[in-house]
Coordinates of C-alpha atoms in Angstrom, one line a residue:
Chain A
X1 CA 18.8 -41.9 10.0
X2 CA 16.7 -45.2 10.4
X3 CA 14.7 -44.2 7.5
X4 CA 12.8 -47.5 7.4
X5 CA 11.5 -46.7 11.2
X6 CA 10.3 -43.5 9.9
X7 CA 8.6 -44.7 7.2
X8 CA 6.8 -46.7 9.4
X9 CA 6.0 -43.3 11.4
X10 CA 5.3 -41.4 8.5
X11 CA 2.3 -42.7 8.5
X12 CA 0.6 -41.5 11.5
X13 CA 1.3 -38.5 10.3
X14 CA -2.2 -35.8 10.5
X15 CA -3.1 -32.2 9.4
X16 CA -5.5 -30.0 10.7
X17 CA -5.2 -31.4 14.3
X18 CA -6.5 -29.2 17.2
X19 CA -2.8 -28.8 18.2
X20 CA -1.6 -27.9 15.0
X21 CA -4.1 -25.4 14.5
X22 CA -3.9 -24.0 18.4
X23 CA 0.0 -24.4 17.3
X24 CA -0.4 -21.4 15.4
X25 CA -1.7 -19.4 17.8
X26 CA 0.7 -20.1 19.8
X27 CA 3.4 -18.8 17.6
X28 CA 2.4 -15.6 17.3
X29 CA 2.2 -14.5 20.9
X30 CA 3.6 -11.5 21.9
X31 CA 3.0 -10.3 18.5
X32 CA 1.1 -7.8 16.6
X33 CA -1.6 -8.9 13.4
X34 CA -2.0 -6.1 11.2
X35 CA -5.5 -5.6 8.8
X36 CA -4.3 -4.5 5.2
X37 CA -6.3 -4.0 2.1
X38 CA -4.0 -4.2 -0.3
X39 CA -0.6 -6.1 -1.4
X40 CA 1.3 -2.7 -0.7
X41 CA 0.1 -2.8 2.7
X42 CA 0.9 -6.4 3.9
X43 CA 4.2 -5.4 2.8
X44 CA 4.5 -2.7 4.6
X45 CA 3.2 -4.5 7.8
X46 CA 5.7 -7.5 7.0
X47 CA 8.7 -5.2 6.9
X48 CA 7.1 -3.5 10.1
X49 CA 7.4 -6.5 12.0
X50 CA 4.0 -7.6 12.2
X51 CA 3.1 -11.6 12.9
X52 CA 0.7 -12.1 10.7
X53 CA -1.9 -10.0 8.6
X54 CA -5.6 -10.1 8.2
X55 CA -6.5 -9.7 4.8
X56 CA -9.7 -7.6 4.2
X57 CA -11.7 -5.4 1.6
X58 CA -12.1 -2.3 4.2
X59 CA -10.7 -1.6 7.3
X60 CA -13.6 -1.3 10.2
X61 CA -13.4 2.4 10.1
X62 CA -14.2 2.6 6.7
X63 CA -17.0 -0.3 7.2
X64 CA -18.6 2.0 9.6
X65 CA -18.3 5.2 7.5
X66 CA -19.5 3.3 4.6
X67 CA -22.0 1.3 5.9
X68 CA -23.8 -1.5 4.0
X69 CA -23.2 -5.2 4.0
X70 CA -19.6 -6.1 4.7
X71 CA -18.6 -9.5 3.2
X72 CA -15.6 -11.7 2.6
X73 CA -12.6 -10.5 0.4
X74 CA -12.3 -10.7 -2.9
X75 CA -10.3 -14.0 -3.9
X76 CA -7.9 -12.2 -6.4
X77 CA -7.3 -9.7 -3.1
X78 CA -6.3 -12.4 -1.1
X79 CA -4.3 -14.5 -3.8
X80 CA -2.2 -11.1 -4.2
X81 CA -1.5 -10.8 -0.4
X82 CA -0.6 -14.1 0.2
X83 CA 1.9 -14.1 -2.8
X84 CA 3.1 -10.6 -1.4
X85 CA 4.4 -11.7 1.8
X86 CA 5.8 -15.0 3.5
X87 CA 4.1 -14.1 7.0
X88 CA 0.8 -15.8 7.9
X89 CA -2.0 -14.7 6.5
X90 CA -5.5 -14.4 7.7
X91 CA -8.7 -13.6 6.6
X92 CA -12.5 -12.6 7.9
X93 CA -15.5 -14.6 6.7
X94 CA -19.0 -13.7 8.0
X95 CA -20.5 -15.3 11.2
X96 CA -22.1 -18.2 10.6
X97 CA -21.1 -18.0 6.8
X98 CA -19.6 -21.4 6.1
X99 CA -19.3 -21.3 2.6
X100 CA -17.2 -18.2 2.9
X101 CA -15.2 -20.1 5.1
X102 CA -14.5 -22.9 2.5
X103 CA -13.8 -20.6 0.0
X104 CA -11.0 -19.0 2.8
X105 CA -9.6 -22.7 3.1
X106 CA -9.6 -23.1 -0.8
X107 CA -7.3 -20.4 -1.1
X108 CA -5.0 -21.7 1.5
X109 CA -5.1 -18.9 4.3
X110 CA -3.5 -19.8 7.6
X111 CA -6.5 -18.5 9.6
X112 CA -10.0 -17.6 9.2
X113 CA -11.6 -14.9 11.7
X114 CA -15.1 -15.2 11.8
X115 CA -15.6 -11.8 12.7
X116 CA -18.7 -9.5 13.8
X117 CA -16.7 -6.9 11.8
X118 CA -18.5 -8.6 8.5
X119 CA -22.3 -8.3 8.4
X120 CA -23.5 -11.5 10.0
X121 CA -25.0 -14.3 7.8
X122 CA -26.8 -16.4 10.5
X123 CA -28.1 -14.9 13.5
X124 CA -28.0 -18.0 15.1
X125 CA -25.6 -20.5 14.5
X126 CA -22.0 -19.7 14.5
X127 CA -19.6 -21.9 12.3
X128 CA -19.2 -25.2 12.9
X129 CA -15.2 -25.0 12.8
X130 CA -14.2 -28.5 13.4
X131 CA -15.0 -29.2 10.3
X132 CA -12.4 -27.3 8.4
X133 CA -8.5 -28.2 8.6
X134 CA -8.0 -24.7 8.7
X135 CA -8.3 -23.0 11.9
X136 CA -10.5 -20.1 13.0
X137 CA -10.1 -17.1 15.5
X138 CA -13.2 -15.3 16.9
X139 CA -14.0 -12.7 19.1
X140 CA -15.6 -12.6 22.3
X141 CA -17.2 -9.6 24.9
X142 CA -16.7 -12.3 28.2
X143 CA -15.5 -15.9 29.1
X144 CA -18.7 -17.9 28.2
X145 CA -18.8 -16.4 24.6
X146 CA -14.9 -17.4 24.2
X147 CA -15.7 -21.1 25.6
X148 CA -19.2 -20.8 23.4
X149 CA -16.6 -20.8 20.2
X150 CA -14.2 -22.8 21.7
X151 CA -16.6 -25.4 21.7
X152 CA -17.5 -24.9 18.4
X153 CA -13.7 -25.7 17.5
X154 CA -12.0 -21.8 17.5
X155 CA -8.2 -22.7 17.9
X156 CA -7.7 -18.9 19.2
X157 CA -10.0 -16.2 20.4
X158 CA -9.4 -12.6 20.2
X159 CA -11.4 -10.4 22.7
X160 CA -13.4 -8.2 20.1
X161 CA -13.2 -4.5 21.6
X162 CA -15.2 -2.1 19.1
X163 CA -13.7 -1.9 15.8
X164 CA -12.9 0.7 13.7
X165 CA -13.3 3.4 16.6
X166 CA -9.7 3.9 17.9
X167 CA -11.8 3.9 21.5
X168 CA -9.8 0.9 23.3
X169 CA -12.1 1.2 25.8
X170 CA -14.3 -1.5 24.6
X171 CA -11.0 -3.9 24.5
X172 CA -9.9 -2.9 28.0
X173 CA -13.5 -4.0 29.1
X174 CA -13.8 -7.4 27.4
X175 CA -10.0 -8.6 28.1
X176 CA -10.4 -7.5 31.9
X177 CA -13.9 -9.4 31.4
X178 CA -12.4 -12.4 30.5
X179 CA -9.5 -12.8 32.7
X180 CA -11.6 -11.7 35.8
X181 CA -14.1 -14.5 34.9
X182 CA -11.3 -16.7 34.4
X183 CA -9.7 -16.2 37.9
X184 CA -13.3 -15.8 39.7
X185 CA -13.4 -19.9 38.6
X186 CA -9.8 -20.9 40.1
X187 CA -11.4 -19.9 43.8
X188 CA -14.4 -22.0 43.1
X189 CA -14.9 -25.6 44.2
X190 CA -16.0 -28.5 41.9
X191 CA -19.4 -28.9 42.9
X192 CA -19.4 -24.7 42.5
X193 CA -18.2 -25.1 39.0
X194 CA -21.5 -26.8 37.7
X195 CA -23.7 -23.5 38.6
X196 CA -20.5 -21.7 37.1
X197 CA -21.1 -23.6 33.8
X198 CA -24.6 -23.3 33.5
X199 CA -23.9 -19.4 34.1
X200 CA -21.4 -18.9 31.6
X201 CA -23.7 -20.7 29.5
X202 CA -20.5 -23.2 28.4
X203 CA -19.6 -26.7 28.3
X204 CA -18.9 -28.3 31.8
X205 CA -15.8 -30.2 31.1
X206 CA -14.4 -27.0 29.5
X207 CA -15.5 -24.7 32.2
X208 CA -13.5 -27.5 34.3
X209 CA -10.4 -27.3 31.9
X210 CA -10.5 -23.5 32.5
X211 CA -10.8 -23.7 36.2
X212 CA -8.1 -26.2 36.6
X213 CA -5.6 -24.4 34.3
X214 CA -6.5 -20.9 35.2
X215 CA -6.3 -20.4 31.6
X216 CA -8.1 -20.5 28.4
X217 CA -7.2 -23.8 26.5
X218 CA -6.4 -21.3 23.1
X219 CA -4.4 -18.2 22.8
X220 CA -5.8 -14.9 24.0
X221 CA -5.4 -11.8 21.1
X222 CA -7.2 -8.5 21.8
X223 CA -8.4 -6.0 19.2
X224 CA -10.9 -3.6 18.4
X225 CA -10.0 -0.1 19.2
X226 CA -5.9 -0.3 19.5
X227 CA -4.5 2.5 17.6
X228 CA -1.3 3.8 19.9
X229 CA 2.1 2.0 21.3
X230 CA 0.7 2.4 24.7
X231 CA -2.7 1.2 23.7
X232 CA -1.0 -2.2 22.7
X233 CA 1.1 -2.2 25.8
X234 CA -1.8 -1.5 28.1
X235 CA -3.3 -4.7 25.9
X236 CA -0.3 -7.1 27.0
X237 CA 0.3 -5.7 30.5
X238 CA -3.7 -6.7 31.0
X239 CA -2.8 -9.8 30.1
X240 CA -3.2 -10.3 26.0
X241 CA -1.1 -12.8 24.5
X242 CA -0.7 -10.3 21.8
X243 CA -2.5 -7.7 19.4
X244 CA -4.8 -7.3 16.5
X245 CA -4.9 -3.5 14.9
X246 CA -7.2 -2.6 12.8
X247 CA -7.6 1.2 11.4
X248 CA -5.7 1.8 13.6
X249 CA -2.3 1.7 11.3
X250 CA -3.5 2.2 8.1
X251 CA -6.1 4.7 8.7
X252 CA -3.1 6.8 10.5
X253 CA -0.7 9.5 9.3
X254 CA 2.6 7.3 8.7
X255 CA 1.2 3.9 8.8
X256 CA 5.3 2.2 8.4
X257 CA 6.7 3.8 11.4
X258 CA 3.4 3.5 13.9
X259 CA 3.3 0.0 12.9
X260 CA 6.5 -0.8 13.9
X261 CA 6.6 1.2 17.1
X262 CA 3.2 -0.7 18.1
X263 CA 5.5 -3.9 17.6
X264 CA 8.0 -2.2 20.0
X265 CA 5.7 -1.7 22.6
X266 CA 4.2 -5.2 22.3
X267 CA 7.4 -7.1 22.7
X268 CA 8.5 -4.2 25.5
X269 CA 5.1 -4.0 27.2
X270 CA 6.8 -3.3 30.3
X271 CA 9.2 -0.6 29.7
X272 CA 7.7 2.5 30.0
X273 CA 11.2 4.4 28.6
X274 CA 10.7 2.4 25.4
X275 CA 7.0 2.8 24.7
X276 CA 7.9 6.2 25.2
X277 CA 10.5 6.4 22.7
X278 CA 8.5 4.6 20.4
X279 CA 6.0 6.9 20.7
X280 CA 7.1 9.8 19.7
X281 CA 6.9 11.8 16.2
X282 CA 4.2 9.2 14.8
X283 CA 2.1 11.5 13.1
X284 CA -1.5 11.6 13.6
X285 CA -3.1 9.1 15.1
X286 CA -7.0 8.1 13.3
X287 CA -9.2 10.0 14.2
X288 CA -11.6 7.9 16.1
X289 CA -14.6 8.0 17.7
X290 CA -15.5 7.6 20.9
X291 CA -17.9 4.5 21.7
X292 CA -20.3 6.6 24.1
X293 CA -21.1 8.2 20.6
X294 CA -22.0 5.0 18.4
X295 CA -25.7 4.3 19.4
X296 CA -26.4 0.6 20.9
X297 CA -27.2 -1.3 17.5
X298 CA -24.5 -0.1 15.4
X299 CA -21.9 -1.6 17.6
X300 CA -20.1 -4.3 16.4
X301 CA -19.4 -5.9 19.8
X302 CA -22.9 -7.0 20.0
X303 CA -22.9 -9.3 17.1
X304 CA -22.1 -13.0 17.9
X305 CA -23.6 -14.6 20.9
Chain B
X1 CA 18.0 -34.6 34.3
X2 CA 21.9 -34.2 34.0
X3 CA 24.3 -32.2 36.9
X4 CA 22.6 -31.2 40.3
X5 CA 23.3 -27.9 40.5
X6 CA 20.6 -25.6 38.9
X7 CA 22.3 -23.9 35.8
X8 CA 20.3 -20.4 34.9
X9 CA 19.2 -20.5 31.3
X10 CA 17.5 -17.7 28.9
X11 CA 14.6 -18.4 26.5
X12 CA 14.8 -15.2 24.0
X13 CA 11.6 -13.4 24.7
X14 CA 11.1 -11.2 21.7
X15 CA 8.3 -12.8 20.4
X16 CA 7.2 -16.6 20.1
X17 CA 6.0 -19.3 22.7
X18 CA 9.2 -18.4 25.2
X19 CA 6.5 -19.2 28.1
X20 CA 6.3 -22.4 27.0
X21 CA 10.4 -23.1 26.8
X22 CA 10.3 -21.7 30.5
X23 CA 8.1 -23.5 31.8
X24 CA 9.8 -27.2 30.5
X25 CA 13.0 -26.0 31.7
X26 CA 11.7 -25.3 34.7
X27 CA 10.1 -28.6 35.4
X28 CA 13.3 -30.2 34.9
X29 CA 14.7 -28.1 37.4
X30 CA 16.6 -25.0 35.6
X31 CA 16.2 -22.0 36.6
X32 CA 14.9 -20.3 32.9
X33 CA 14.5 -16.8 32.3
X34 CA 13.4 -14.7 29.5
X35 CA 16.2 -12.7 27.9
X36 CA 15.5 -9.5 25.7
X37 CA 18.0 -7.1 26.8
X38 CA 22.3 -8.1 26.4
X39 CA 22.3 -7.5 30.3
X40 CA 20.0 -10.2 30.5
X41 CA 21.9 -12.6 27.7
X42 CA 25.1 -12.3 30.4
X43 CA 23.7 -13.9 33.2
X44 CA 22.4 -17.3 31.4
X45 CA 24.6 -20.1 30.7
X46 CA 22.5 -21.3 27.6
X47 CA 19.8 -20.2 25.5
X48 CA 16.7 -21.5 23.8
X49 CA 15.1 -19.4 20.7
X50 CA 11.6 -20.5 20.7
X51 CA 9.2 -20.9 17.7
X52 CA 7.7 -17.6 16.8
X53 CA 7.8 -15.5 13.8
X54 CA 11.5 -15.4 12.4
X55 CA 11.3 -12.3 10.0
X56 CA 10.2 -10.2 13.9
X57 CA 12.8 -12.0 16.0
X58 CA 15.2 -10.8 13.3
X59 CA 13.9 -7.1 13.9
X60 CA 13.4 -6.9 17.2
X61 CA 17.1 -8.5 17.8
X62 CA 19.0 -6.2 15.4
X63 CA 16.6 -2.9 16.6
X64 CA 17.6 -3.2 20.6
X65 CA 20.8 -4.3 20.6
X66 CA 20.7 -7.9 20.8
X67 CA 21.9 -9.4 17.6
X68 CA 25.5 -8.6 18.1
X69 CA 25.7 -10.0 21.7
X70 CA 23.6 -13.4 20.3
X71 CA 26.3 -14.0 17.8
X72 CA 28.9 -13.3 20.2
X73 CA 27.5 -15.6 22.5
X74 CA 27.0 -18.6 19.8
X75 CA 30.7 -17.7 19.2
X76 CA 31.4 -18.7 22.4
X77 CA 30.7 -22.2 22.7
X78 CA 27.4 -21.0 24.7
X79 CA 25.0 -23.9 24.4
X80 CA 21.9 -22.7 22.2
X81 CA 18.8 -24.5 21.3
X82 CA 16.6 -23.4 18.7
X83 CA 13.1 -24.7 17.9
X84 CA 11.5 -23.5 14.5
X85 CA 11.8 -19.6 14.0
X86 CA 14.9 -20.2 16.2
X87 CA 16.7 -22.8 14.0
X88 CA 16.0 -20.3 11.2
X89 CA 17.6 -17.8 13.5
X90 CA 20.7 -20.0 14.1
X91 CA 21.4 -21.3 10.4
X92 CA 24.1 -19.8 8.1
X93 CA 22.1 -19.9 5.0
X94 CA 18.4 -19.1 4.8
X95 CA 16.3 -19.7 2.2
X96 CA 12.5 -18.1 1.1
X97 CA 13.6 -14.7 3.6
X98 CA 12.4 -11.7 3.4
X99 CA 14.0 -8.9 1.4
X100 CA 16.9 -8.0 4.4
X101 CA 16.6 -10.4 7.0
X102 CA 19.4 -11.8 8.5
X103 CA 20.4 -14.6 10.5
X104 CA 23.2 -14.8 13.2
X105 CA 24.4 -17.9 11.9
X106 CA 26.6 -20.2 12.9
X107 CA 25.0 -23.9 12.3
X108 CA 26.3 -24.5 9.8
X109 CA 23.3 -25.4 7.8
X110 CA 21.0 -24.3 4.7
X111 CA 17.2 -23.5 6.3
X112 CA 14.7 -22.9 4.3
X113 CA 11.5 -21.4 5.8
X114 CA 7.9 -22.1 6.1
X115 CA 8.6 -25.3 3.8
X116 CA 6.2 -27.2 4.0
X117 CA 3.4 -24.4 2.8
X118 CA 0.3 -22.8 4.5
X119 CA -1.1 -23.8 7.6
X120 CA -2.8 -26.3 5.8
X121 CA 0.7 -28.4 5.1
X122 CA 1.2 -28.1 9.6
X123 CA 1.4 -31.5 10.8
X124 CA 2.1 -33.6 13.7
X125 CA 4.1 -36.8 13.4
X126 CA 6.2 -39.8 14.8
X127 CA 10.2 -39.3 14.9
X128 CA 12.6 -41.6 15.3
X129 CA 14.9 -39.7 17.1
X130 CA 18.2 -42.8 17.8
X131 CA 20.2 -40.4 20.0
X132 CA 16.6 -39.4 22.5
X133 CA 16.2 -43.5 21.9
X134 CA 12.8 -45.0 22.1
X135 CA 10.0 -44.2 22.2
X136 CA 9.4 -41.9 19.1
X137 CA 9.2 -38.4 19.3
X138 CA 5.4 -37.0 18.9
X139 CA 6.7 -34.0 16.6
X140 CA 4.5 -31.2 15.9
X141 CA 5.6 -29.0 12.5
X142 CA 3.8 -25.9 12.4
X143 CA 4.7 -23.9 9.1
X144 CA 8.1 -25.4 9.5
X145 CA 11.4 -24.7 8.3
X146 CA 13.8 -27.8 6.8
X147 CA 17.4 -28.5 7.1
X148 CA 18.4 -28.1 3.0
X149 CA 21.6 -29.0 3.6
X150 CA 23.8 -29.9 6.5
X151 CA 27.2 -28.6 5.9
X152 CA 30.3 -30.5 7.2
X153 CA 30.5 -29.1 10.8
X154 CA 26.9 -30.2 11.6
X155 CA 25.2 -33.6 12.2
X156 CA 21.6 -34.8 11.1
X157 CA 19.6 -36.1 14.6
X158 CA 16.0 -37.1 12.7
X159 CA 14.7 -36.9 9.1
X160 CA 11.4 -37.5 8.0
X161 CA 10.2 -40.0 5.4
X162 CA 11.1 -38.4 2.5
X163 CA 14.5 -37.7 3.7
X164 CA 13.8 -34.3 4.4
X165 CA 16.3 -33.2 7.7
X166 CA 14.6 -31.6 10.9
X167 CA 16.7 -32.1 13.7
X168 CA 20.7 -30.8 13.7
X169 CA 23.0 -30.7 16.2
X170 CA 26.8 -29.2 16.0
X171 CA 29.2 -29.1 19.2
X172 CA 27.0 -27.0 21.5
X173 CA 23.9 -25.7 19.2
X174 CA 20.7 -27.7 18.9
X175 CA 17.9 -27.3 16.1
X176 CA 14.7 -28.8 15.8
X177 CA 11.9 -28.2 13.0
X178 CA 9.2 -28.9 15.5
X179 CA 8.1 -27.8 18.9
X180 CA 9.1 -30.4 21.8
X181 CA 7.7 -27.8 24.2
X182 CA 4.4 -27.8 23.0
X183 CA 4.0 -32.1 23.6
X184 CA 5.2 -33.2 27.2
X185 CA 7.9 -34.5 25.4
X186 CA 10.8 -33.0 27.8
X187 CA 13.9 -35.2 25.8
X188 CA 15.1 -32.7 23.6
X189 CA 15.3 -29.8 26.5
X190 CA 16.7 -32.5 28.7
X191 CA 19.5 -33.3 25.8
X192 CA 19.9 -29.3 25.7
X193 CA 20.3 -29.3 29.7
X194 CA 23.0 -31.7 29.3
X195 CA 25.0 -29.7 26.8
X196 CA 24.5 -26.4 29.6
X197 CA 25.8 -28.9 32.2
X198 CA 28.6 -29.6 30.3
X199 CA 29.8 -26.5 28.8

C-alpha cells in the first residue's frame, strides 16, 4: 500500500486532539460506567458488560457515611485495575486539583472525572483541561455549568445527580435541566441568543454552537443516584447518552447480576417487557437515602460552579 | 452515491456511536435503521457495526438472540461494514479478548484490540486510501484495534507508516480501524453503499 505516501502522512499524525478525546465519549454511548474499588470488582463489571469503569478509593455512599476529605486513588489501586481489565478506565481527581490530574495522566487512565464526589481543592477555579492530552468528564446541575466546563476543555459531561444516595431524583432533575435549556435555545433568534449567553453565564460562540445543533458539542452521561434497571432506562429514555452507577452496584445485594441487568436496560431503554425481565430476582437494592433528608451543605450537587 | 433506488440498511444498535452511522447513511440517501432484534436484522440489506465497546456488543449479541442471526447473515453474502469494535466483531481471530468473548467471524483476518494502548496512544491521522483515491482520508483511531494478519481471502485497503494494516476488505465485508463517521469523510460509507447496491 503506497507506503511512501503514508509516510509522508504519518506525520501529521496528533494525540490528545479535542476529537480524539470527545472520540471516546462517543464510544461509549448507550453504555453503562461502573465505580469499583477494587481489581475484583472491575472484573466483575467488565464481565457484566460495563463500558468502562471509574476507578476510586470509596464508593459515594461510603464517602458520605464516612465523611472526611475524599481524595484521588491510590496509584498502586489504579495500576491494579487498569492491569485487571482491557475496558477503559477512568478515574476522579478533585476539582480544581491539577496535580491530581497529572498524576491520573501519568498512570495512563483513559479519562479523568473531575468530580464534586472528591472534596474540592479550589473553590474557584476548575481545571484547566486543555492542558492535558488526556481527557476529562465533569458533572453539571444545568446547561451553563456543562458549557462553563466545556469551555474549560471537558470532552464529556455527565449530569451529576446526588451521589451515593440511590435517590435518582437529583439525576432526573439536572438531565431534564439540561435538555430543556438546550431546546428553550433552538426557538430563540440570534440576536436573543446574546441575552441567552450572558444568562447561562457561557461563552457566546458556544451557546451559538448549542443553539444551532440543538445539542451539546460532547456526550451527555448521567449519574448520581441510579441504582435499578428502570432507573437507567428512565436515564436513556430522558435523553442520556448513557449511564454512570455508582453505589449503586456494589453497595447492592448481588452486585454481578444487577450490573448486568442495568446494562440490559440501557441498551433496551425502550422495552418495558425486557427491563422487566431484567429486573427481577436482583436482590436488594442499597439502601439509600432520600435527598429531602441530606441537609443543603452536605450535598454533593452543589459543589462546582 | 451508487444505484437510485433507496436500499434499507441496519447500523447494530447495541451499544456504540450507531447514531452517528445513521445519520451518514442517511445523507447519502439510504434509508438506515438501528437493528437490535433478528426481526429487525431481516429487513436490511446491509449492515454497519459501529465503534463502541467490543467485549458489550459481544454480550449483548449472544444474550438476545442476535449472534446467530449476524453470523448467518455474514454467511450470506450480506454486505457488512464494521468500524473499530465492529471489525473486532467481524474478524476470525482476536487477539488481547477478554476471558470468553467471541467473535462471529468471518473476515478472515487476525484483530487485535485496543493496540495501540490507553487513550493517550488515540490519534488522528492522514490515510492514503488508493481505492477511495485522493484526497487522503482524515482517520481518527480511538483505542484502536489492528489488522495482525490478513489471511488469504482478505485484502489490505490502507496501512499506516509502520506497516501496521487498518483497512480490509473481503468480497462483501468491509473493516476499518478508525471512524469515517465521526469526520465528514462519507467515502468509506459510500464504498459500503456500493457493495449493498450490488449485492
Amino acid at each position: 500500500m503506497s507506503t511512501d505516501k503514508n509516510e509522508q502522512l504519518g506525520q501529521s499524525s496528533l494525540n490528545g486532539t479535542s476529537r480524539v478525546k470527545r472520540g471516546l465519549a462517543e464510544m461509549l454511548k448507550g453504555g453503562v460506567i461502573m465505580d469499583v474499588v477494587t481489581a475484583d470488582q472491575a472484573k466483575i463489571a467488565e464481565d457484566a458488560g460495563a463500558v468502562a469503569v471509574m476507578a476510586l478509593e470509596r464508593v459515594p455512599a461510603d464517602i458520605r457515611s464516612q465523611g472526611g476529605v475524599a481524595r484521588m486513588s491510590d496509584p498502586d489501586l489504579i495500576d491494579g485495575i487498569i492491569a485487571a481489565v482491557s475496558i477503559p478506565v477512568m478515574a476522579k481527581a478533585r476539582i480544581g486539583h491539577f496535580v491530581e490530574a497529572q498524576v491520573l495522566e501519568a498512570l495512563k487512565v483513559d479519562y479523568i472525572d473531575e468530580s464534586e464526589v472528591l472534596s474540592p481543592a479550589d473553590y474557584v477555579n476548575h481545571i484547566d483541561k486543555w492542558n492535558f492530552s488526556v481527557p476529562f468528564v465533569c458533572g453539571a446541575t444545568n446547561l451553563g455549568e456543562a458549557l462553563r466546563r466545556i469551555t474549560e476543555g471537558a470532552a464529556m459531561i455527565r449530569s451529576k445527580g446526588e451521589a451515593g444516595t440511590g435517590d435518582v431524583s437529583e439525576a432526573t432533575k439536572h438531565i431534564r435541566t439540561i435538555l430543556g435549556e438546550i431546546s428553550a435555545l433552538k426557538g430563540k433568534s440570534k440576536d436573543e441568543l446574546y441575552v441567552a449567553a450572558k444568562e447561562l453565564q457561557a461563552p457566546y460562540d458556544l451557546v451559538r454552537e448549542v443553539a444551532e445543533a440543538g445539542k451539546l458539542p460532547v456526550v451527555l452521561f448521567t449519574a448520581g443516584g441510579v441504582a435499578t434497571p428502570a432507573d437507567a432506562a428512565l436515564m436513556m429514555q430522558l435523553g442520556a447518552d448513557g449511564v454512570f452507577v455508582g453505589s449503586g452496584i456494589f453497595k447492592s445485594g448481588d452486585p454481578a447480576k444487577r450490573a448486568a441487568a442495568i446494562v440490559k436496560a440501557t441498551t433496551f431503554y425502550e422495552d418495558a417487557a425486557i427491563i422487566a425481565e431484567a429486573s427481577r430476582g436482583l436482590g436488594e437494592a442499597m439502601v439509600g437515602i432520600n435527598v429531602s433528608d441530606i441537609a443543603e451543605p452536605h450535598r454533593l450537587a452543589t459543589r462546582g460552579w | 452515491m451508487a444505484g437510485s433506488t433507496h436500499p434499507t440498511v441496519g447500523v447494530l444498535a447495541l451499544q456504540g456511536d450507531f447514531r452517528e452511522h445513521i445519520a451518514v447513511l442517511g445523507a447519502l440517501g439510504a434509508d438506515a435503521v438501528p437493528v437490535k432484534r433478528p426481526e429487525e436484522l431481516e429487513r436490511v440489506a446491509g449492515l454497519v457495526i459501529p465503534g463502541g465497546e467490543s467485549t458489550v456488543m459481544d454480550k449483548l449479541s449472544r444474550m438476545f438472540g442476535m449472534a446467530e442471526p449476524l453470523k448467518a447473515a455474514v454467511a450470506s453474502g450480506m454486505p457488512v461494514y464494521g468500524t473499530c469494535a465492529g471489525l473486532i466483531m467481524l474478524a476470525d481471530t482476536l487477539l488481547d479478548a477478554i476471558e470468553g468473548q467471541q467473535t462471529l467471524g468471518g473476515f478472515d483476518l487476525v484483530v487485535r484490540r485496543n493496540a495501540f494502548g490507553s487513550q493517550l496512544d488515540s490519534f488522528e491521522t492522514d490515510l492514503d486510501i488508493p481505492v477511495l483515491g485522493d484526497p487522503a482520508v482524515h482517520a481518527v483511531f480511538i483505542r484502536a484495534p489492528v489488522v495482525e494478519s490478513v489471511g488469504a481471502k482478505a485484502t489490505t485497503l490502507a496501512s499506516l507508516s509502520d506497516g501496521r494494516v487498518v483497512a480490509v476488505e473481503q468480497d462483501n465485508l468491509l473493516g476499518t480501524s478508525f471512524h469515517p463517521e465521526m469526520t465528514g469523510d462519507t467515502r468509506f460509507h459510500e464504498y459500503f453503499l456500493r457493495k449493498v447496491a450490488a449485492a
